[in-house]
Amino acid sequence: MPRPIDATHDPALRSWVESANQPDADFPIQNLPFGVFRRPGSSQARIGVAIGDQILDLVQCHGEGLLQELPMVVKDACLAPTLNLLMFLGREASSSLRQRLSDVLRSGAEIPSAANLLVAMSEAELLLPASMGNYTDFYASIFHATNVGKLFRPDHPLLPNYKYVPIAYHGRASSLVPSGTPIPRPNGQRKRPEEAEPSFGPTRSLDYELEVGFFVGQGNALGESISLNTAEDHIFGLCLVNDWSARDIQAWEYQPLGPFLSKSFATTLSPWVVTLEALAPFRCAAFSRPLEDPAPLPYLADAVNAEQGGIALTLEVYLRTAQMREQSLEPVRISRGSFQQMYWTIAQMLTHHSSNGCNLCPGDLLASGTVSGSEPGSQGCLLEITRRGSEPLQLPDGETRSFLLDGDEVIMRGYCEKPGFARIGFGECRGVIS
Ligand code: MN
């Protein structure tokens, strides 16, 4: 069940942090995403909330007595070096904290020593938001699955299980990195179709995948499963994910067990976790399946999910090459799509994941798979945009790209807009191939 819309979403709310009141700000007072950061010169990881171009330091807020009225466990969770404890406490805890922070940050709130509570985002080091024990990557865009399937298996692009099973593989949690971390070009076994044997060396087809990640809040006990109608109570919030992929390594290794070293070298996360509370105004119907498609099996279907299980989140990818950087050219947008077009909702993915009794844990990361839409220009990876490199992308400075070259920087952005509500953004998920 989606979270309710309440006073924290009031579009008339303003913050005493002036930069949060700009109409194009990613982090107005209606957003309040959580993250983990270090103050300049400090080694201590702290929880913060993005507000305009600043971070509200929750350790400092606690020290000033601003969290006084919250339950002890919630205050303790604010002092932790990761969001895991807050995630574990569940939706009431994060909702009560959000209410309190909205009061602290609104214009007119009488906050003594307000300046001490803030750190400029540009001066802070942004870290991974949680300690992630597990990372599972889905494949929930039917447009992505069909486009990729056509390239690798022209005769039967979409396998017969796709419309029944939310497909996923278990990713590698240890190589999840925060936005801004340089990405070395991985080595691996590659084999071109015309080559008789594989060789080992740097990937020749490095790609990005635009994805949406979601963090497990309260988990489930081993042997128990989570039903669809309670699934969202187990989701804390969302971030942007770049599932870097070496397509030549992937094509050679993926059969019969799926992706392995083509994916596990690095996955980049945006630092701010936008909560399901913040996203409440932007919920929408789940993707409407063509009439000829099978209905989901009963454990993956209910009316609330069909009517409100989607999220109207716009997603964009920008590219800046080394040459563009030298010429001081701005990154160029190479795609724009919407999370609304996913074949499976986040609630369906989480429910399916736990349906065999697999225990999900607070801080586990689930990602959607590449977000590609039906429209031209909405494809979430170069594999699709360039048709496996055969139709290179033309860049404004005259360069072309089939896949990523060293020095290329990929920047992902996401935002929600709706008349009558404040726009909220996800910030950036950024990485340079080194
Ligand atoms: Mn992926």
Tab-separated table of C-alpha atoms and ligand atoms in Angstrom:
chain	number	residue	atom	x	y	z
A	1	MET	CA	0.000	0.000	0.000
A	2	PRO	CA	1.566	3.354	-1.018
A	3	ARG	CA	2.264	5.927	1.679
A	4	PRO	CA	-0.318	8.693	2.257
A	5	ILE	CA	0.046	12.275	1.065
A	6	ASP	CA	0.303	14.548	4.111
A	7	ALA	CA	1.408	18.003	5.291
A	8	THR	CA	5.064	17.267	4.384
A	9	HIS	CA	4.070	17.318	0.682
A	10	ASP	CA	2.341	20.731	0.836
A	11	PRO	CA	3.697	22.602	-2.211
A	12	ALA	CA	3.456	25.880	-0.286
A	13	LEU	CA	6.098	24.769	2.245
A	14	ARG	CA	9.339	26.759	2.124
A	15	SER	CA	12.617	26.140	3.901
A	16	TRP	CA	14.949	28.557	5.689
A	17	VAL	CA	17.640	26.927	3.535
A	18	GLU	CA	17.169	29.293	0.589
A	19	SER	CA	18.679	27.039	-2.100
A	20	ALA	CA	15.914	24.491	-1.400
A	21	ASN	CA	13.273	26.963	-2.608
A	22	GLN	CA	14.502	27.204	-6.221
A	23	PRO	CA	11.841	25.747	-8.551
A	24	ASP	CA	14.334	23.369	-10.211
A	25	ALA	CA	15.962	22.181	-6.962
A	26	ASP	CA	16.304	18.398	-6.635
A	27	PHE	CA	16.051	18.624	-2.860
A	28	PRO	CA	13.215	20.936	-1.775
A	29	ILE	CA	11.720	20.540	1.701
A	30	GLN	CA	9.105	18.168	0.238
A	31	ASN	CA	11.838	15.624	-0.664
A	32	LEU	CA	14.128	15.072	2.385
A	33	PRO	CA	16.152	12.074	1.098
A	34	PHE	CA	18.545	10.306	3.463
A	35	GLY	CA	22.223	9.663	2.847
A	36	VAL	CA	25.551	9.093	4.571
A	37	PHE	CA	28.423	11.579	4.389
A	38	ARG	CA	31.641	12.789	5.978
A	39	ARG	CA	32.237	16.382	6.986
A	40	PRO	CA	35.391	17.897	5.451
A	41	GLY	CA	38.427	16.683	7.369
A	42	SER	CA	36.465	14.144	9.426
A	43	SER	CA	36.606	10.366	9.225
A	44	GLN	CA	33.204	9.838	10.860
A	45	ALA	CA	30.374	8.623	8.613
A	46	ARG	CA	27.132	10.388	9.547
A	47	ILE	CA	23.544	10.329	8.392
A	48	GLY	CA	22.296	13.465	6.684
A	49	VAL	CA	19.345	14.752	4.729
A	50	ALA	CA	19.741	16.653	1.453
A	51	ILE	CA	18.155	20.106	1.490
A	52	GLY	CA	18.874	22.440	-1.437
A	53	ASP	CA	22.649	22.452	-1.924
A	54	GLN	CA	23.222	21.614	1.757
A	55	ILE	CA	23.203	18.547	3.986
A	56	LEU	CA	21.345	18.620	7.297
A	57	ASP	CA	23.608	16.777	9.753
A	58	LEU	CA	21.446	14.485	11.917
A	59	VAL	CA	24.190	13.930	14.500
A	60	GLN	CA	24.307	17.684	14.991
A	61	CYS	CA	20.486	17.866	15.079
A	62	HIS	CA	20.491	15.279	17.854
A	63	GLY	CA	23.191	17.198	19.729
A	64	GLU	CA	21.082	20.361	19.592
A	65	GLY	CA	18.069	18.494	21.002
A	66	LEU	CA	16.036	18.865	17.813
A	67	LEU	CA	15.080	15.182	17.693
A	68	GLN	CA	14.000	15.138	21.355
A	69	GLU	CA	10.389	14.108	20.820
A	70	LEU	CA	11.210	11.057	18.664
A	71	PRO	CA	11.338	7.531	20.140
A	72	MET	CA	14.760	6.548	21.527
A	73	VAL	CA	15.310	3.877	18.845
A	74	VAL	CA	14.756	6.419	16.065
A	75	LYS	CA	17.217	8.834	17.680
A	76	ASP	CA	19.760	6.006	17.990
A	77	ALA	CA	19.253	5.160	14.311
A	78	CYS	CA	20.097	8.774	13.401
A	79	LEU	CA	23.492	8.434	15.093
A	80	ALA	CA	24.501	5.282	13.204
A	81	PRO	CA	27.125	5.326	10.423
A	82	THR	CA	24.697	3.779	7.882
A	83	LEU	CA	20.961	3.836	7.226
A	84	ASN	CA	20.535	0.140	8.065
A	85	LEU	CA	19.075	0.656	11.535
A	86	LEU	CA	16.598	3.258	10.283
A	87	MET	CA	15.650	0.872	7.461
A	88	PHE	CA	15.190	-1.965	9.976
A	89	LEU	CA	12.801	0.158	12.089
A	90	GLY	CA	10.238	0.271	9.304
A	91	ARG	CA	7.851	2.725	7.788
A	92	GLU	CA	6.481	4.348	10.960
A	93	ALA	CA	9.971	5.279	12.111
A	94	SER	CA	11.016	6.840	8.815
A	95	SER	CA	7.694	8.597	8.518
A	96	SER	CA	7.937	10.130	12.032
A	97	LEU	CA	11.511	11.248	11.355
A	98	ARG	CA	10.433	12.823	8.063
A	99	GLN	CA	7.654	14.757	9.839
A	100	ARG	CA	10.092	16.064	12.420
A	101	LEU	CA	12.743	17.088	9.850
A	102	SER	CA	10.093	18.870	7.800
A	103	ASP	CA	9.248	20.919	10.932
A	104	VAL	CA	12.925	21.615	11.648
A	105	LEU	CA	13.641	22.811	8.110
A	106	ARG	CA	10.542	24.874	7.329
A	107	SER	CA	10.637	28.665	7.098
A	108	GLY	CA	9.770	30.240	10.391
A	109	ALA	CA	11.014	27.300	12.507
A	110	GLU	CA	12.966	28.783	15.384
A	111	ILE	CA	16.218	26.854	15.229
A	112	PRO	CA	19.095	28.115	17.353
A	113	SER	CA	22.554	27.858	15.737
A	114	ALA	CA	21.003	26.741	12.450
A	115	ALA	CA	24.237	27.216	10.502
A	116	ASN	CA	25.989	24.517	12.577
A	117	LEU	CA	23.457	21.960	11.393
A	118	LEU	CA	24.388	22.342	7.725
A	119	VAL	CA	27.290	21.178	5.591
A	120	ALA	CA	27.677	22.329	1.978
A	121	MET	CA	27.085	19.286	-0.213
A	122	SER	CA	29.975	20.321	-2.458
A	123	GLU	CA	32.400	20.084	0.492
A	124	ALA	CA	31.157	16.804	1.944
A	125	GLU	CA	32.196	13.305	0.926
A	126	LEU	CA	29.111	11.321	0.006
A	127	LEU	CA	29.294	7.629	0.892
A	128	LEU	CA	27.182	4.545	0.229
A	129	PRO	CA	23.908	4.991	2.127
A	130	ALA	CA	23.782	1.514	3.642
A	131	SER	CA	25.791	-1.577	4.320
A	132	MET	CA	24.336	-3.793	1.617
A	133	GLY	CA	24.583	-7.493	2.342
A	134	ASN	CA	22.903	-8.473	-0.886
A	135	TYR	CA	22.303	-7.002	-4.301
A	136	THR	CA	19.762	-8.460	-6.722
A	137	ASP	CA	19.315	-7.107	-10.229
A	138	PHE	CA	15.994	-7.601	-12.029
A	139	TYR	CA	15.139	-7.325	-15.728
A	140	ALA	CA	11.769	-5.631	-15.403
A	141	SER	CA	11.534	-3.598	-18.632
A	142	ILE	CA	9.906	-5.672	-21.347
A	143	PHE	CA	11.187	-3.162	-23.912
A	144	HIS	CA	14.776	-3.672	-22.751
A	145	ALA	CA	14.330	-7.448	-22.611
A	146	THR	CA	12.877	-7.497	-26.127
A	147	ASN	CA	15.488	-5.153	-27.636
A	148	VAL	CA	18.375	-7.094	-26.100
A	149	GLY	CA	16.769	-10.424	-26.955
A	150	LYS	CA	16.524	-9.396	-30.623
A	151	LEU	CA	20.262	-8.680	-30.725
A	152	PHE	CA	21.312	-11.994	-29.189
A	153	ARG	CA	18.461	-14.303	-30.271
A	154	PRO	CA	16.684	-12.817	-33.312
A	155	ASP	CA	14.405	-15.864	-33.642
A	156	HIS	CA	12.958	-15.782	-30.115
A	157	PRO	CA	13.841	-12.471	-28.434
A	158	LEU	CA	11.497	-12.740	-25.454
A	159	LEU	CA	11.780	-16.049	-23.647
A	160	PRO	CA	8.467	-17.748	-22.683
A	161	ASN	CA	8.897	-17.174	-18.922
A	162	TYR	CA	9.222	-13.384	-19.177
A	163	LYS	CA	5.566	-12.439	-18.738
A	164	TYR	CA	5.183	-14.755	-15.731
A	165	VAL	CA	8.430	-14.420	-13.769
A	166	PRO	CA	10.143	-11.201	-12.642
A	167	ILE	CA	13.571	-12.308	-13.946
A	168	ALA	CA	16.670	-11.464	-11.876
A	169	TYR	CA	20.210	-12.552	-11.082
A	170	HIS	CA	22.159	-12.229	-7.855
A	171	GLY	CA	24.613	-9.373	-8.227
A	172	ARG	CA	27.758	-8.627	-6.291
A	173	ALA	CA	27.318	-6.434	-3.195
A	174	SER	CA	31.038	-5.853	-2.542
A	175	SER	CA	31.550	-3.836	-5.725
A	176	LEU	CA	28.685	-1.378	-5.162
A	177	VAL	CA	30.317	2.063	-5.156
A	178	PRO	CA	29.065	5.611	-4.513
A	179	SER	CA	28.564	8.140	-7.274
A	180	GLY	CA	31.827	9.718	-8.411
A	181	THR	CA	33.991	6.618	-7.952
A	182	PRO	CA	36.208	6.115	-11.057
A	183	ILE	CA	35.417	2.882	-12.924
A	184	PRO	CA	38.429	0.942	-14.257
A	185	ARG	CA	37.879	-0.863	-17.542
A	186	PRO	CA	37.564	-4.543	-16.592
A	187	ASN	CA	39.471	-7.438	-18.132
A	188	GLY	CA	37.792	-10.630	-19.130
A	189	GLN	CA	37.281	-13.340	-21.710
A	190	ARG	CA	35.923	-11.942	-24.951
A	191	LYS	CA	35.231	-13.602	-28.264
A	192	ARG	CA	34.087	-11.905	-31.441
A	193	PRO	CA	31.780	-14.018	-33.630
A	194	GLU	CA	34.481	-14.316	-36.316
A	195	GLU	CA	37.123	-15.434	-33.803
A	196	ALA	CA	37.679	-19.153	-33.307
A	197	GLU	CA	38.729	-18.849	-29.674
A	198	PRO	CA	38.324	-16.347	-26.848
A	199	SER	CA	41.134	-14.131	-25.615
A	200	PHE	CA	41.671	-12.422	-22.266
A	201	GLY	CA	41.984	-8.639	-22.092
A	202	PRO	CA	40.228	-5.317	-21.531
A	203	THR	CA	36.569	-5.280	-22.531
A	204	ARG	CA	35.952	-3.807	-25.986
A	205	SER	CA	32.285	-3.060	-25.346
A	206	LEU	CA	31.847	-1.323	-22.018
A	207	ASP	CA	28.304	-0.113	-21.395
A	208	TYR	CA	26.163	1.499	-18.701
A	209	GLU	CA	22.675	0.421	-17.621
A	210	LEU	CA	20.229	3.032	-16.307
A	211	GLU	CA	18.355	1.455	-13.402
A	212	VAL	CA	16.349	2.326	-10.319
A	213	GLY	CA	17.443	0.704	-7.055
A	214	PHE	CA	15.261	0.158	-4.005
A	215	PHE	CA	16.353	-0.644	-0.467
A	216	VAL	CA	14.741	-3.258	1.732
A	217	GLY	CA	13.485	-1.773	5.004
A	218	GLN	CA	12.125	-4.311	7.447
A	219	GLY	CA	12.975	-7.764	6.161
A	220	ASN	CA	11.323	-11.180	6.475
A	221	ALA	CA	12.332	-14.261	8.442
A	222	LEU	CA	13.898	-17.148	6.546
A	223	GLY	CA	11.117	-19.464	5.402
A	224	GLU	CA	8.462	-16.747	5.427
A	225	SER	CA	7.350	-14.724	2.447
A	226	ILE	CA	6.057	-11.179	1.943
A	227	SER	CA	2.621	-10.788	0.395
A	228	LEU	CA	2.020	-8.261	-2.371
A	229	ASN	CA	-0.346	-6.154	-0.257
A	230	THR	CA	2.326	-5.573	2.412
A	231	ALA	CA	5.348	-5.459	0.074
A	232	GLU	CA	5.771	-1.685	0.163
A	233	ASP	CA	5.931	-1.716	3.969
A	234	HIS	CA	9.261	-3.501	3.416
A	235	ILE	CA	10.683	-0.897	1.024
A	236	PHE	CA	12.532	2.098	2.489
A	237	GLY	CA	13.277	4.159	-0.595
A	238	LEU	CA	14.828	4.448	-4.027
A	239	CYS	CA	18.064	5.587	-5.649
A	240	LEU	CA	19.603	5.613	-9.137
A	241	VAL	CA	21.817	2.712	-10.167
A	242	ASN	CA	24.326	2.332	-12.995
A	243	ASP	CA	24.869	-1.375	-13.598
A	244	TRP	CA	28.089	-1.094	-15.637
A	245	SER	CA	28.241	-3.990	-18.117
A	246	ALA	CA	30.964	-5.461	-20.336
A	247	ARG	CA	28.887	-6.681	-23.278
A	248	ASP	CA	31.560	-8.830	-24.948
A	249	ILE	CA	32.336	-10.643	-21.693
A	250	GLN	CA	28.597	-10.979	-21.035
A	251	ALA	CA	27.790	-12.437	-24.470
A	252	TRP	CA	30.466	-15.132	-24.039
A	253	GLU	CA	29.802	-16.062	-20.400
A	254	TYR	CA	26.048	-15.700	-19.861
A	255	GLN	CA	24.834	-19.086	-20.987
A	256	PRO	CA	23.592	-21.128	-19.199
A	257	LEU	CA	23.757	-19.442	-15.763
A	258	GLY	CA	23.473	-15.711	-16.485
A	259	PRO	CA	25.731	-12.691	-15.974
A	260	PHE	CA	28.829	-13.019	-13.794
A	261	LEU	CA	32.114	-11.134	-14.340
A	262	SER	CA	30.559	-8.916	-17.020
A	263	LYS	CA	28.648	-7.148	-14.232
A	264	SER	CA	30.442	-7.709	-10.931
A	265	PHE	CA	33.384	-5.328	-11.498
A	266	ALA	CA	31.384	-2.247	-10.399
A	267	THR	CA	27.870	-0.893	-9.864
A	268	THR	CA	27.392	2.820	-9.077
A	269	LEU	CA	24.690	4.197	-6.742
A	270	SER	CA	23.426	7.748	-6.328
A	271	PRO	CA	24.041	8.837	-2.730
A	272	TRP	CA	20.552	10.030	-1.709
A	273	VAL	CA	17.765	7.596	-0.893
A	274	VAL	CA	14.411	9.121	-1.832
A	275	THR	CA	11.869	7.586	0.524
A	276	LEU	CA	8.547	6.081	-0.477
A	277	GLU	CA	7.027	8.821	1.730
A	278	ALA	CA	8.526	11.509	-0.528
A	279	LEU	CA	7.303	9.677	-3.629
A	280	ALA	CA	3.668	9.427	-2.458
A	281	PRO	CA	2.341	12.189	-4.774
A	282	PHE	CA	3.956	10.566	-7.817
A	283	ARG	CA	2.461	7.107	-7.600
A	284	CYS	CA	0.571	5.965	-10.681
A	285	ALA	CA	-0.966	2.881	-12.227
A	286	ALA	CA	1.281	-0.063	-12.966
A	287	PHE	CA	2.171	-0.571	-16.644
A	288	SER	CA	-0.952	-1.698	-18.445
A	289	ARG	CA	-0.250	-4.981	-20.141
A	290	PRO	CA	-1.524	-5.606	-23.650
A	291	LEU	CA	-4.779	-7.597	-23.540
A	292	GLU	CA	-3.155	-10.641	-25.113
A	293	ASP	CA	-0.580	-10.883	-22.302
A	294	PRO	CA	-1.239	-13.322	-19.445
A	295	ALA	CA	-2.388	-11.852	-16.126
A	296	PRO	CA	0.250	-12.149	-13.386
A	297	LEU	CA	-0.219	-15.242	-11.206
A	298	PRO	CA	-2.398	-14.476	-8.156
A	299	TYR	CA	0.495	-13.940	-5.698
A	300	LEU	CA	1.742	-11.125	-7.982
A	301	ALA	CA	-1.609	-9.419	-8.597
A	302	ASP	CA	-3.979	-7.184	-6.676
A	303	ALA	CA	-6.021	-4.074	-7.402
A	304	VAL	CA	-3.910	-1.652	-5.335
A	305	ASN	CA	-0.754	-2.717	-7.162
A	306	ALA	CA	-2.456	-2.366	-10.544
A	307	GLU	CA	-3.872	1.073	-9.722
A	308	GLN	CA	-1.027	2.622	-7.679
A	309	GLY	CA	1.993	0.319	-7.958
A	310	GLY	CA	3.833	2.450	-10.520
A	311	ILE	CA	6.054	5.491	-9.975
A	312	ALA	CA	6.023	8.427	-12.418
A	313	LEU	CA	9.777	8.974	-12.288
A	314	THR	CA	11.545	10.529	-15.287
A	315	LEU	CA	15.058	9.236	-15.901
A	316	GLU	CA	17.820	10.738	-18.011
A	317	VAL	CA	21.326	9.753	-19.066
A	318	TYR	CA	24.029	12.281	-19.993
A	319	LEU	CA	27.439	11.594	-21.521
A	320	ARG	CA	30.599	13.709	-21.469
A	321	THR	CA	33.681	12.438	-23.257
A	322	ALA	CA	37.249	13.416	-22.394
A	323	GLN	CA	37.322	15.612	-25.505
A	324	MET	CA	34.088	17.346	-24.481
A	325	ARG	CA	35.583	17.955	-21.042
A	326	GLU	CA	38.752	19.453	-22.585
A	327	GLN	CA	36.607	21.748	-24.723
A	328	SER	CA	34.483	22.680	-21.671
A	329	LEU	CA	31.342	21.310	-23.334
A	330	GLU	CA	28.413	20.409	-21.105
A	331	PRO	CA	27.367	16.748	-20.881
A	332	VAL	CA	24.900	15.843	-23.642
A	333	ARG	CA	21.636	14.054	-22.888
A	334	ILE	CA	21.483	10.734	-24.713
A	335	SER	CA	18.209	9.324	-23.370
A	336	ARG	CA	15.081	10.162	-21.415
A	337	GLY	CA	12.525	7.624	-20.259
A	338	SER	CA	10.092	6.861	-17.471
A	339	PHE	CA	9.985	4.271	-14.725
A	340	GLN	CA	6.228	4.084	-15.359
A	341	GLN	CA	6.808	1.742	-18.287
A	342	MET	CA	8.275	-1.149	-16.273
A	343	TYR	CA	6.520	-4.493	-16.776
A	344	TRP	CA	6.846	-5.349	-13.062
A	345	THR	CA	6.380	-2.988	-10.095
A	346	ILE	CA	8.786	-2.704	-7.170
A	347	ALA	CA	6.184	-4.452	-4.974
A	348	GLN	CA	5.952	-7.368	-7.416
A	349	MET	CA	9.751	-7.699	-7.577
A	350	LEU	CA	10.093	-7.735	-3.779
A	351	THR	CA	7.184	-10.161	-3.334
A	352	HIS	CA	8.572	-12.525	-5.942
A	353	HIS	CA	12.050	-12.374	-4.353
A	354	SER	CA	10.682	-13.521	-0.972
A	355	SER	CA	8.100	-15.948	-2.388
A	356	ASN	CA	10.328	-19.007	-1.906
A	357	GLY	CA	11.070	-18.059	1.704
A	358	CYS	CA	14.325	-16.261	0.918
A	359	ASN	CA	14.948	-13.762	3.716
A	360	LEU	CA	15.408	-10.156	2.630
A	361	CYS	CA	17.427	-8.028	5.047
A	362	PRO	CA	17.394	-4.323	5.930
A	363	GLY	CA	19.757	-2.562	3.526
A	364	ASP	CA	19.584	-5.199	0.796
A	365	LEU	CA	19.556	-3.535	-2.593
A	366	LEU	CA	17.170	-4.622	-5.334
A	367	ALA	CA	17.516	-2.969	-8.733
A	368	SER	CA	14.967	-2.809	-11.517
A	369	GLY	CA	17.094	-3.732	-14.501
A	370	THR	CA	17.666	-1.365	-17.398
A	371	VAL	CA	14.816	1.125	-17.717
A	372	SER	CA	13.939	1.318	-21.420
A	373	GLY	CA	10.654	2.535	-22.843
A	374	SER	CA	8.802	2.011	-26.093
A	375	GLU	CA	9.639	5.479	-27.467
A	376	PRO	CA	12.757	6.261	-29.528
A	377	GLY	CA	15.290	7.982	-27.271
A	378	SER	CA	14.136	6.154	-24.133
A	379	GLN	CA	16.602	3.244	-24.268
A	380	GLY	CA	18.626	2.912	-21.072
A	381	CYS	CA	21.919	1.484	-22.388
A	382	LEU	CA	24.271	1.804	-25.373
A	383	LEU	CA	23.715	-1.821	-26.382
A	384	GLU	CA	20.175	-0.850	-27.378
A	385	ILE	CA	20.877	2.703	-28.591
A	386	THR	CA	23.671	1.602	-30.967
A	387	ARG	CA	22.229	-1.851	-31.717
A	388	ARG	CA	25.227	-3.665	-30.289
A	389	GLY	CA	27.588	-1.050	-31.733
A	390	SER	CA	26.401	-1.315	-35.340
A	391	GLU	CA	24.802	2.173	-35.382
A	392	PRO	CA	27.181	4.445	-33.452
A	393	LEU	CA	25.823	7.382	-31.503
A	394	GLN	CA	26.692	10.788	-33.010
A	395	LEU	CA	27.870	13.333	-30.443
A	396	PRO	CA	27.626	17.125	-30.885
A	397	ASP	CA	31.424	17.598	-31.015
A	398	GLY	CA	31.685	15.227	-33.994
A	399	GLU	CA	32.736	12.144	-32.015
A	400	THR	CA	30.871	8.848	-32.209
A	401	ARG	CA	30.367	6.094	-29.658
A	402	SER	CA	29.464	2.450	-30.086
A	403	PHE	CA	30.447	1.708	-26.493
A	404	LEU	CA	32.229	3.687	-23.760
A	405	LEU	CA	35.849	4.790	-24.208
A	406	ASP	CA	38.304	5.641	-21.439
A	407	GLY	CA	37.637	9.123	-20.074
A	408	ASP	CA	33.900	8.949	-20.842
A	409	GLU	CA	31.690	10.138	-17.994
A	410	VAL	CA	28.129	8.839	-17.597
A	411	ILE	CA	25.712	10.910	-15.521
A	412	MET	CA	22.218	9.690	-14.605
A	413	ARG	CA	19.479	11.946	-13.262
A	414	GLY	CA	15.939	11.304	-12.088
A	415	TYR	CA	13.053	13.515	-11.048
A	416	CYS	CA	9.287	13.541	-10.421
A	417	GLU	CA	7.017	16.381	-11.486
A	418	LYS	CA	3.273	16.769	-11.150
A	419	PRO	CA	0.979	19.812	-11.215
A	420	GLY	CA	0.017	20.802	-7.684
A	421	PHE	CA	3.148	19.314	-6.083
A	422	ALA	CA	6.745	20.359	-5.617
A	423	ARG	CA	9.199	18.784	-8.075
A	424	ILE	CA	11.580	16.358	-6.362
A	425	GLY	CA	14.853	15.002	-7.744
A	426	PHE	CA	17.219	12.117	-7.103
A	427	GLY	CA	20.466	14.053	-7.625
A	428	GLU	CA	23.114	12.393	-9.764
A	429	CYS	CA	24.647	8.975	-10.281
A	430	ARG	CA	28.007	9.655	-11.920
A	431	GLY	CA	31.076	7.703	-12.991
A	432	VAL	CA	34.114	8.142	-15.285
A	433	ILE	CA	35.802	5.266	-17.089
A	434	SER	CA	39.427	5.390	-15.966
B	1	MN	MN	21.318	-4.635	-14.997
